[in-house]
Amino acid sequence: MSDDRMTGAQMLIRSLLDQGVDVVFGYPGGAVLPIYDEVFKQNRLRHILVRHEQGAVHAAEGYARSTGKVGVVLVTSGPGATNAVTGLTDALMDSIPIVCITGQVPTHLIGNDAFQEADTTGITRPCTKHNYLVKHVDDLARTMHEAFYVARSGRPGPVVVDLPKDVQFDTGTYVRPDQVEHKSYRPQTRPESDLIDRAVDMIAAAKRPVFYVGGGVINAGPHASELLTRFVRMTGYPCTQTLMGLGAFPASDPLSLGMLGMHGMYEANMAMHSCDLLINIGARFDDRVTGRLDAFAPGSKKIHVDIDPSSINKNVPVDLAVVGDAGAVLEAMIGRWKEKQAKPDSKALQVWWDQIDEWRGRQCLRYTPSDTLIKPQYALERLYALTREREDVFISTEVGQHQMWAAQFLRFEKPNRWMTSGGLGTMGYGLPAAVGVQVAHPDALVIDVAGEASVLMNIQELSTAVQYKLPIKVFILNNEWMGMVRQWQELLHGGRYSESYTAALPDFVRLAEAFGLVGLRASKPGEVDDVIREMMAVDRPVLVDVRVDPKENCFPMIPSGAAHNEMLLGPDDRAEAPVSEEGMVLV
Amino acid sequence: MKDEPVEKHTIAVLVDNEPGVLARVIGLFSGRGYNIESLTVAEVETGKRLSRITIVTSGTRMIIEQIKAQLNRLVPIHRVSDLTDEGPSVERELALIKVAGRGEPRVESLRIADIFRARVVDSTNESFVFEMTGSTGKLDAFIKLMEPLGLVDVARTGVVAISRGAKGL
């Protein structure tokens, strides 16, 4: 038998290795047993056994986002595949490259309601970038290589390869990645040069410009973030980042306005509202960012750089659209800026910065400190202060108030350091994502900033962290409430706190110990520094239960259905700005 | 933005003839709330396994552009062409129309069919099946005229369309 004749299961492993994969996150089951048999027989590919398939996808997302590589998932048919659906949708919304291999019942049983059968390609069609059902073993290798190509090219996303069990046993011919070329899929990455020309002219002529940058810059690789930083500094213009874009531009740079949007910085939102030129690079005018559309950045010209033509003019009509990879576009812009010897209007810019500094003077992240209760903001300020000296800090989060506070109070100097579920808003994302990050960066400090409600959604992954000795730190801001739900009920539903209080929370310290982690607790402000130091000192997975003020709300806030300049700065602002009926129906 | 006029567009899409490709296109329309007025699909290049889908849809200019961009983003799609935008095109639809009756209405239906150049493809003593090709408007007009004359059943293909002139898709 020649070298390239092998079984489908062997082919799968070989294709993963040829694609440069070193880690797979998975969970075995009947329909993938031949593949697991091959996993057993080799030792080049590391398999991380998760405790739930959703966790496998989030872990692969954490791995992908912190490395820039494609994350790989291996799960069984039926429930294995359906459990992966939330993770796949999450990866689709946040443009994370994932290849997810799902087992399937043998081809002759497909459609027969066989045991653990589900219509995986049907179910995952709307929640993947693309998916495949492989019916013949000779198509398998080509399909795998195509799947990796599709997952990482253009706007990245999740790809499912559904693999019936008989195909895993069949023998066929392997083809190498360099023997495969996709028939038609060629996303445009190089921008058109006359558009760059026009963009640079518009940028140079602006009087009140603002850069609005998103996850597209991060997806374009660390080099794109360097180019962005260089270009922004060449212009001297302010730069605000989306939740997905944190780290694309150094937070410590005076040109950074921080995050914008619903819980973004006052100065960032005001700058968006008042600008005369908005330069969007790799962001998608998400509704959390724009607020009320008809009042969004009124009177501004808009440039939109995106690799996905369907993102352009979707919610917000723009004046100039540049389709291309953020890195390639920035490189071209820098080149053209130099050629033209462009000079910003320094007088106008000074007036603009004076205005921005006035907004900054409002200190929108101010909160009322307490000697008795741990304010969640304080806990995160201390977390940042005590970890900022380390170069290798990676943060993941769950979803809710703690996530927004983390985005406000933790500051990122580099890309790929911040993993959060932005588009889908998946509670339960952060813990498995931290597992994935720590697998990719064994010596780094990986912290899941969590809420007590979110973390319970995938708490089983603590067991994974213990099994692989992954020293992740789960930092729970425990306020006993689904905080963001409670906040909205307080602001929008007359304080009727319907089902947002968790009346029977576990003792998280003992829970951590039961899983084999170190459990720590802080109940008073004076204990916060100590638990953070201890958490960092322990070379094992640690869970910290930080008992925070249960009533604290997350500000600043643009109420739903409001415009950027109608931001609430704190609890005292509330009375004057009732939410409109139109706003009530928005999420 | 809400007051923008709604436009009707005919879009031709060249796709790989592979399982699920039609579901992807339809899922895109239903998932994003776009209209489908008609949709036809058939393999057109057997050797290359390519199918052509013709979609008639309507929406504001922004929505139409979105639809094309979203279609272009689907992996198995080779080309998306807006026939309404890209110069003149020919649009045709085929219908089979069954009319039942006796006496004067039956004769009348035959007479109108003749005017419309519809062909009789099946006939019994009390029914005809007419075959008719033409623009959607012409088919609509004919069907409307058949209504009082004993219209029983209509089967329509939906629009197929092709650009005028020498250039291909």
CSV table of N, CA, C and O in Angstrom, one decimal, chain A residues 66 122 228 359:
chain,number,residue,atom,x,y,z
A,66,SER,N,-6.2,33.9,21.0
A,66,SER,CA,-4.9,34.3,21.7
A,66,SER,C,-3.7,34.0,20.8
A,66,SER,O,-2.6,34.4,21.1
A,122,GLY,N,-27.6,20.6,8.5
A,122,GLY,CA,-28.8,21.4,8.4
A,122,GLY,C,-28.9,22.4,9.6
A,122,GLY,O,-29.2,23.6,9.5
A,228,LEU,N,-1.7,50.1,12.6
A,228,LEU,CA,-2.7,51.0,13.1
A,228,LEU,C,-2.1,52.0,14.0
A,228,LEU,O,-2.4,53.3,13.9
A,359,TRP,N,-14.3,66.7,27.7
A,359,TRP,CA,-15.1,65.5,27.9
A,359,TRP,C,-14.4,64.5,28.9
A,359,TRP,O,-15.0,63.9,29.7
